[in-house]
XYZ file of C-alpha atoms in Angstrom:
235
model
C 54.826 -49.201 133.411
C 51.837 -46.903 133.191
C 48.206 -48.015 132.962
C 45.044 -45.937 132.656
C 41.561 -47.404 132.523
C 38.223 -45.654 132.259
C 34.715 -47.111 132.306
C 31.458 -45.253 131.781
C 27.830 -46.417 131.971
C 25.015 -44.073 130.950
C 21.258 -44.699 131.072
C 18.620 -42.179 129.942
C 14.918 -43.045 129.809
C 11.987 -40.816 128.801
C 8.338 -41.800 129.098
C 5.502 -39.523 128.036
C 2.029 -39.548 126.551
C -0.703 -37.143 125.439
C -4.469 -37.692 125.543
C -7.294 -35.449 124.327
C -10.875 -36.624 124.292
C -14.596 -35.928 124.472
C -16.349 -38.730 126.324
C -20.085 -39.109 126.976
C -20.789 -35.424 126.332
C -23.102 -33.174 124.307
C -21.559 -30.342 122.310
C -23.256 -27.836 120.003
C -21.503 -24.946 118.259
C -23.038 -22.129 116.233
C -21.686 -19.256 114.170
C -18.957 -18.914 111.581
C -15.875 -21.102 112.108
C -17.514 -22.755 115.084
C -15.262 -25.781 115.013
C -14.857 -28.623 117.456
C -11.178 -29.566 117.753
C -9.878 -32.476 119.786
C -6.085 -32.624 119.388
C -3.298 -34.500 121.185
C 0.388 -33.843 120.462
C 3.393 -35.608 121.942
C 6.852 -34.318 121.040
C 9.021 -36.127 123.562
C 12.738 -35.750 122.861
C 16.009 -36.973 124.322
C 19.489 -35.674 123.556
C 22.357 -37.628 125.133
C 26.092 -37.012 124.746
C 28.553 -39.499 126.249
C 32.320 -38.913 126.164
C 34.966 -41.289 127.512
C 38.685 -40.558 126.902
C 41.659 -42.492 128.332
C 45.325 -41.608 127.789
C 48.366 -43.424 129.163
C 52.071 -43.723 128.480
C 51.982 -47.470 127.910
C 48.550 -49.075 128.380
C 45.130 -47.435 127.957
C 41.774 -49.172 128.282
C 38.390 -47.495 127.850
C 34.885 -48.994 127.789
C 31.538 -47.231 127.368
C 27.998 -48.558 127.801
C 25.181 -46.191 126.786
C 21.452 -46.935 126.870
C 18.922 -44.337 125.663
C 15.185 -44.964 125.358
C 11.904 -43.150 124.707
C 8.672 -45.013 125.402
C 10.338 -47.919 127.192
C 10.533 -48.728 130.878
C 14.034 -48.384 132.293
C 15.741 -51.692 133.012
C 19.015 -52.792 134.561
C 22.398 -52.691 132.849
C 22.613 -56.483 132.490
C 19.299 -56.804 130.610
C 20.131 -53.810 128.399
C 23.507 -55.330 127.573
C 21.986 -58.694 126.655
C 19.350 -57.033 124.428
C 22.057 -55.060 122.633
C 24.167 -58.162 122.096
C 21.152 -60.076 120.778
C 20.240 -57.247 118.430
C 16.633 -57.344 119.649
C 15.002 -56.024 122.861
C 13.595 -59.452 123.697
C 14.075 -59.176 127.459
C 12.519 -55.713 127.628
C 9.461 -56.941 125.720
C 9.172 -60.069 127.856
C 8.863 -57.875 130.972
C 6.366 -55.481 129.359
C 8.902 -52.707 128.910
C 7.395 -51.348 125.692
C 4.950 -48.857 127.206
C 4.977 -46.479 124.229
C 5.295 -42.724 124.116
C 2.493 -41.587 121.882
C -0.652 -39.504 121.430
C -4.330 -40.464 121.436
C -7.380 -38.329 120.581
C -10.983 -39.455 120.430
C -14.683 -38.613 120.587
C -16.651 -41.429 122.161
C -20.292 -41.950 123.051
C -21.023 -38.273 122.536
C -23.398 -36.061 120.567
C -21.550 -33.372 118.630
C -23.319 -30.905 116.331
C -20.911 -28.340 114.907
C -21.736 -25.592 112.458
C -18.056 -25.611 111.557
C -15.612 -28.522 111.234
C -15.117 -31.443 113.594
C -11.428 -32.288 113.842
C -9.929 -35.182 115.812
C -6.146 -35.434 115.467
C -3.229 -37.162 117.167
C 0.426 -36.446 116.470
C 3.400 -38.322 117.908
C 6.810 -36.910 116.985
C 9.385 -38.452 119.311
C 13.066 -37.836 118.613
C 16.163 -39.422 120.139
C 19.600 -38.001 119.426
C 22.595 -39.878 120.846
C 26.300 -39.155 120.425
C 28.989 -41.420 121.883
C 32.754 -40.937 121.863
C 35.227 -43.490 123.227
C 38.888 -42.624 122.581
C 41.920 -44.475 123.985
C 45.497 -43.369 123.404
C 48.691 -45.121 124.492
C 52.263 -44.179 123.647
C 55.514 -44.950 125.449
C 58.131 -42.227 125.529
C 61.493 -43.340 126.940
C 64.235 -41.151 128.347
C 66.925 -42.628 126.099
C 67.195 -43.457 122.447
C 68.811 -46.781 123.345
C 65.660 -48.344 124.818
C 62.641 -49.465 122.815
C 59.123 -48.436 123.790
C 55.738 -50.123 123.539
C 52.101 -49.172 123.730
C 48.743 -50.940 123.980
C 45.270 -49.437 123.739
C 41.826 -51.017 123.790
C 38.457 -49.339 123.384
C 34.938 -50.789 123.394
C 31.459 -49.305 122.940
C 28.098 -50.980 123.491
C 25.083 -48.780 122.824
C 21.334 -49.357 122.744
C 18.883 -46.726 121.409
C 15.149 -47.468 121.384
C 12.104 -45.363 120.493
C 8.500 -46.539 120.731
C 5.719 -44.128 119.856
C 2.344 -44.278 118.143
C -0.573 -42.037 117.211
C -4.251 -42.950 117.293
C -7.364 -40.870 116.545
C -10.930 -42.106 116.308
C -14.667 -41.445 116.675
C -16.660 -44.198 118.331
C -20.391 -44.370 119.083
C -22.716 -41.444 119.582
C -23.630 -38.983 116.851
C -21.157 -36.564 115.288
C -21.923 -34.047 112.543
C -20.168 -30.974 111.187
C -21.376 -28.690 108.432
C -17.774 -27.964 107.515
C -16.871 -31.666 107.442
C -15.354 -34.252 109.748
C -11.642 -35.004 109.771
C -9.882 -37.738 111.732
C -6.088 -37.875 111.380
C -3.108 -39.582 113.023
C 0.581 -38.925 112.372
C 3.603 -40.724 113.764
C 7.153 -39.499 113.097
C 9.588 -41.335 115.366
C 13.281 -40.605 114.759
C 16.640 -41.903 116.006
C 19.821 -39.994 115.168
C 22.820 -41.939 116.470
C 26.548 -41.359 116.023
C 29.527 -43.258 117.448
C 33.188 -42.238 117.534
C 35.451 -45.158 118.446
C 39.221 -44.771 118.315
C 42.192 -46.679 119.745
C 45.672 -45.295 119.098
C 48.939 -46.879 120.164
C 52.403 -45.504 119.389
C 55.773 -47.102 120.102
C 58.736 -44.798 120.762
C 59.724 -43.568 117.315
C 62.834 -41.807 118.718
C 64.592 -45.123 119.333
C 67.806 -45.282 117.284
C 69.208 -48.501 118.724
C 68.973 -51.174 116.000
C 69.168 -53.965 118.600
C 66.123 -52.896 120.665
C 62.663 -52.948 119.131
C 59.350 -51.400 120.052
C 55.774 -52.627 119.667
C 52.339 -51.077 119.652
C 48.840 -52.517 119.442
C 45.519 -50.694 119.155
C 42.188 -52.553 119.251
C 38.615 -51.223 119.049
C 35.234 -52.961 119.154
C 31.724 -51.553 118.873
C 28.171 -52.908 118.999
C 25.113 -50.709 118.392
C 21.387 -51.453 118.323
C 18.935 -48.796 117.092
C 15.271 -49.796 117.306
C 12.326 -47.621 116.204
C 8.737 -48.738 116.657
C 5.593 -46.803 115.941
C 2.439 -46.511 113.902
C -0.591 -44.386 113.149
C -4.278 -45.342 113.242
C -7.186 -43.099 112.335
């Protein structure tokens, strides 16, 4: 009897933020194209590849847990597993895990007089790319054609991918003027690209020629995936 078992747990967490601001200041620009630009850009990204492969002559078991997040506090495997099974990151939210990974730009309590354009912009473009492969293969090969063979394989994947990002741009208080105009813009483009390969193969000895001895094979796979994107833009 041969048995091979492989288990893999992967956790990747990225937290980032970008701030650009003018606060309680006095700014004056003169001349052609004398713009005032306050810009914050956050392009946090995470690329995770997880591969788990188990091969055995008779019994193969492989299990993979993968948790990938941007803009969330890292948490333990148990809480991540429960959130994935529930289909909602309730535990992470209950413990204040949604910290966001965004961009904020503002002019506040300031006097700005620009001969050009006043531009306040925030851009959040977070991207999570996750690829998971869990492959189990079992096949019994006997030394004689008079003996039946059997195989059993089981594979399971549980994955949780979460992205939380937002963009905010604003002008508050003070006095702001621009001869070329005033523009306040916010853009949020959060993305999750997730792929799962889950395969369980079991082969009984197909060389058996004895009609009185049979062979059996069973292959079972199970997968659960939660992909959660949260974001927004305010200008």
